[in-house]
Coordinates of C-alpha atoms in Angstrom, one line a residue:
X1 CA 5.1 19.1 -0.1
X2 CA 2.5 17.0 -1.9
X3 CA 4.3 16.3 -5.2
X4 CA 7.8 15.1 -6.0
X5 CA 9.7 13.2 -8.8
X6 CA 11.3 9.8 -8.5
X7 CA 12.4 7.0 -10.8
X8 CA 9.7 4.8 -12.3
X9 CA 9.2 1.6 -10.3
X10 CA 11.6 -1.1 -11.3
X11 CA 13.8 1.2 -13.5
X12 CA 17.5 0.3 -13.4
X13 CA 19.2 2.9 -15.7
X14 CA 23.0 2.5 -16.3
X15 CA 25.7 4.4 -18.1
X16 CA 29.4 4.0 -18.9
X17 CA 32.3 6.1 -20.2
X18 CA 36.0 6.3 -20.0
X19 CA 38.4 9.1 -19.1
X20 CA 42.2 8.6 -19.3
X21 CA 41.7 4.8 -19.2
X22 CA 39.6 4.9 -16.0
X23 CA 36.1 3.4 -16.6
X24 CA 33.2 5.1 -14.8
X25 CA 30.0 3.1 -14.6
X26 CA 26.8 4.7 -13.3
X27 CA 23.8 2.9 -11.8
X28 CA 20.6 4.2 -10.3
X29 CA 17.5 2.8 -8.6
X30 CA 14.5 3.9 -6.7
X31 CA 14.6 3.5 -3.0
X32 CA 12.1 4.7 -0.4
X33 CA 14.2 3.8 2.7
X34 CA 17.9 3.9 3.6
X35 CA 17.8 0.1 4.0
X36 CA 16.7 -0.3 0.3
X37 CA 19.3 2.2 -0.8
X38 CA 22.1 0.3 1.0
X39 CA 20.9 -3.0 -0.2
X40 CA 21.1 -1.7 -3.8
X41 CA 24.7 -0.4 -3.1
X42 CA 25.6 -3.8 -1.7
X43 CA 24.5 -5.5 -4.9
X44 CA 26.6 -3.1 -7.0
X45 CA 29.6 -3.7 -4.8
X46 CA 29.1 -7.5 -5.1
X47 CA 28.8 -7.2 -8.9
X48 CA 32.0 -5.1 -9.1
X49 CA 34.3 -6.5 -6.5
X50 CA 37.4 -5.7 -8.6
X51 CA 36.6 -2.0 -8.9
X52 CA 38.8 0.4 -7.0
X53 CA 35.9 2.6 -5.9
X54 CA 32.1 2.4 -5.6
X55 CA 31.0 5.9 -4.7
X56 CA 27.4 6.9 -4.1
X57 CA 24.8 9.3 -3.0
X58 CA 21.1 8.9 -2.2
X59 CA 18.2 11.3 -1.4
X60 CA 15.1 10.1 0.4
X61 CA 11.7 11.5 1.4
X62 CA 9.2 13.8 -0.2
X63 CA 11.0 16.8 1.4
X64 CA 14.4 15.2 0.6
X65 CA 15.0 15.1 4.3
X66 CA 17.6 12.3 4.1
X67 CA 20.7 12.9 2.1
X68 CA 23.8 10.7 2.2
X69 CA 27.0 10.4 0.1
X70 CA 30.3 8.6 0.2
X71 CA 33.7 9.1 -1.6
X72 CA 34.6 5.5 -0.9
X73 CA 38.4 6.2 -0.8
X74 CA 38.5 8.9 -3.3
X75 CA 39.9 12.3 -2.1
X76 CA 37.4 14.0 0.2
X77 CA 34.6 15.8 -1.7
X78 CA 35.6 14.6 -5.2
X79 CA 33.0 11.8 -5.6
X80 CA 30.1 11.6 -3.2
X81 CA 29.3 15.4 -3.2
X82 CA 29.2 15.7 -7.0
X83 CA 26.9 12.7 -7.2
X84 CA 24.6 14.1 -4.6
X85 CA 24.5 17.5 -6.4
X86 CA 23.7 15.8 -9.6
X87 CA 20.6 14.4 -7.9
X88 CA 19.5 17.5 -6.0
X89 CA 20.0 19.9 -8.9
X90 CA 18.4 17.6 -11.5
X91 CA 15.8 19.4 -13.5
X92 CA 13.0 17.2 -14.8
X93 CA 10.9 18.1 -17.9
X94 CA 8.4 20.1 -15.8
X95 CA 11.2 22.3 -14.5
X96 CA 11.2 21.3 -10.9
X97 CA 14.3 20.2 -9.0
X98 CA 12.5 17.8 -6.7
X99 CA 14.1 14.4 -7.5
X100 CA 14.0 12.1 -4.4
X101 CA 13.8 8.5 -3.3
X102 CA 16.7 7.7 -5.6
X103 CA 20.2 6.2 -5.1
X104 CA 23.0 6.6 -7.6
X105 CA 26.3 4.6 -7.5
X106 CA 29.3 5.3 -9.7
X107 CA 31.8 2.5 -10.0
X108 CA 35.4 3.5 -11.0
X109 CA 37.9 1.0 -12.5
X110 CA 41.2 2.8 -12.2
X111 CA 43.2 3.0 -15.4
X112 CA 46.5 4.0 -14.0
X113 CA 46.4 7.7 -14.7
X114 CA 45.5 10.1 -11.9
X115 CA 42.8 12.7 -12.8
X116 CA 43.4 15.2 -10.0
X117 CA 40.8 16.6 -7.7
X118 CA 39.1 18.7 -10.4
X119 CA 39.1 15.9 -12.9
X120 CA 37.5 13.5 -10.4
X121 CA 34.8 16.0 -9.5
X122 CA 34.0 16.4 -13.2
X123 CA 34.1 12.7 -13.9
X124 CA 31.8 11.7 -11.0
X125 CA 29.4 14.6 -11.8
X126 CA 29.3 13.5 -15.5
X127 CA 28.8 9.9 -14.6
X128 CA 25.9 10.7 -12.2
X129 CA 24.3 13.0 -14.8
X130 CA 24.7 10.3 -17.5
X131 CA 22.8 7.7 -15.6
X132 CA 20.1 10.1 -14.7
X133 CA 19.9 11.0 -18.4
X134 CA 19.1 7.4 -19.0
X135 CA 16.4 7.2 -16.3
X136 CA 12.6 7.3 -16.7
X137 CA 10.9 9.5 -14.1
X138 CA 7.4 9.6 -12.6
X139 CA 5.6 12.1 -10.3
X140 CA 4.4 10.9 -6.9
X141 CA 1.5 12.6 -5.3
X142 CA 0.3 12.7 -1.7
X143 CA -3.3 11.4 -1.4
X144 CA -5.7 11.4 1.4
X145 CA -8.0 8.4 2.0
X146 CA -11.6 9.1 2.5
X147 CA -14.0 6.4 3.7
X148 CA -17.8 6.4 3.6
X149 CA -20.5 3.9 4.3
X150 CA -23.1 3.4 1.6
X151 CA -26.3 1.3 1.3
X152 CA -25.6 -1.8 -0.7
X153 CA -28.2 -0.9 -3.4
X154 CA -26.4 2.5 -4.0
X155 CA -22.7 1.5 -3.8
X156 CA -22.2 0.4 -7.4
X157 CA -23.8 3.5 -8.8
X158 CA -21.8 5.8 -6.6
X159 CA -18.5 3.9 -7.3
X160 CA -19.2 4.1 -11.1
X161 CA -19.9 7.8 -11.0
X162 CA -16.8 8.5 -8.9
X163 CA -14.6 6.5 -11.3
X164 CA -16.1 8.4 -14.2
X165 CA -14.9 11.7 -12.8
X166 CA -11.3 10.4 -12.3
X167 CA -11.5 9.6 -8.6
X168 CA -9.2 6.8 -7.4
X169 CA -11.2 4.1 -5.7
X170 CA -8.9 2.6 -3.2
X171 CA -11.1 -0.2 -1.8
X172 CA -14.7 -1.5 -1.7
X173 CA -15.6 -3.7 1.2
X174 CA -19.0 -5.4 1.3
X175 CA -20.7 -6.0 4.7
X176 CA -24.0 -7.6 5.7
X177 CA -25.9 -4.3 5.8
X178 CA -23.7 -1.8 3.9
X179 CA -20.6 -1.1 1.8
X180 CA -17.5 0.7 2.9
X181 CA -16.1 2.7 0.1
X182 CA -12.6 4.2 0.4
X183 CA -11.3 6.6 -2.2
X184 CA -8.0 8.5 -2.5
X185 CA -8.0 12.2 -3.2
X186 CA -5.1 14.6 -3.8
X187 CA -4.3 15.9 -0.3
X188 CA -5.2 19.5 -0.6
X189 CA -8.1 21.4 0.9
X190 CA -9.8 22.4 -2.3
X191 CA -9.8 18.8 -3.7
X192 CA -11.0 17.4 -0.4
X193 CA -13.9 19.8 -0.2
X194 CA -14.8 19.3 -3.8
X195 CA -14.9 15.5 -3.3
X196 CA -17.0 15.8 -0.1
X197 CA -19.5 18.0 -2.0
X198 CA -19.5 15.5 -4.9
X199 CA -20.3 12.6 -2.5
X200 CA -23.0 14.6 -0.9
X201 CA -24.6 15.3 -4.3
X202 CA -24.4 11.6 -5.3
X203 CA -26.0 10.4 -2.1
X204 CA -28.5 13.2 -1.5
X205 CA -26.5 14.3 1.5
X206 CA -26.5 10.8 3.2
X207 CA -22.8 10.1 2.8
X208 CA -20.7 10.9 5.8
X209 CA -17.1 10.9 4.5
X210 CA -14.3 10.4 7.0
X211 CA -10.8 11.5 6.2
X212 CA -8.2 8.8 6.9
X213 CA -4.5 8.1 6.3
X214 CA -2.2 9.7 3.8
X215 CA -0.7 7.6 1.0
X216 CA 1.5 8.3 -2.0
X217 CA 0.8 7.1 -5.5
X218 CA 2.6 7.3 -8.8
X219 CA 0.8 9.4 -11.4
X220 CA 0.4 7.9 -14.9

């Protein structure tokens, strides 16, 4: 898994609608850890201390390996599960259902009229879908860092040529006798081999690229 979809950094979409005098407020945020997700949920609870229920779900990880949900006092299975399904089944414009690193909270202000189990499932599902409708998404891609040492006299030329071909330059570190250039390349064999060949061509075979850590970046 080297691509997945998440919310744009800093996005805080919200939605609101009313069913039989109960108000359902949806909120969503990006979160890369369970701690971040729960901190967001604490903020929502603090802002809506008078609400009867603050139900939620979150999905974390490129492979969506962490999935949590809570009914927060609603009948079992009527709130958290529908919110979670709204996240996992969400189709983005490119047709993939790979939304992750996202937390969705639905706040309910009870209006005095019971909705029944089926009504609650539909309401929480609709509330989660509505807040995701209001969200802006971005694709995250797994990258591999590649480091190579270059002569000082050649570093600027090589860096410029790499940038011109769309290669992401991660860092450039100048030392007394050489320059350490670190680039980030999509983490698949074909792109890694192509980049190594490009470096060899730019440096007359003198570059000795060393693969390093994986990172994730948002695509523009």
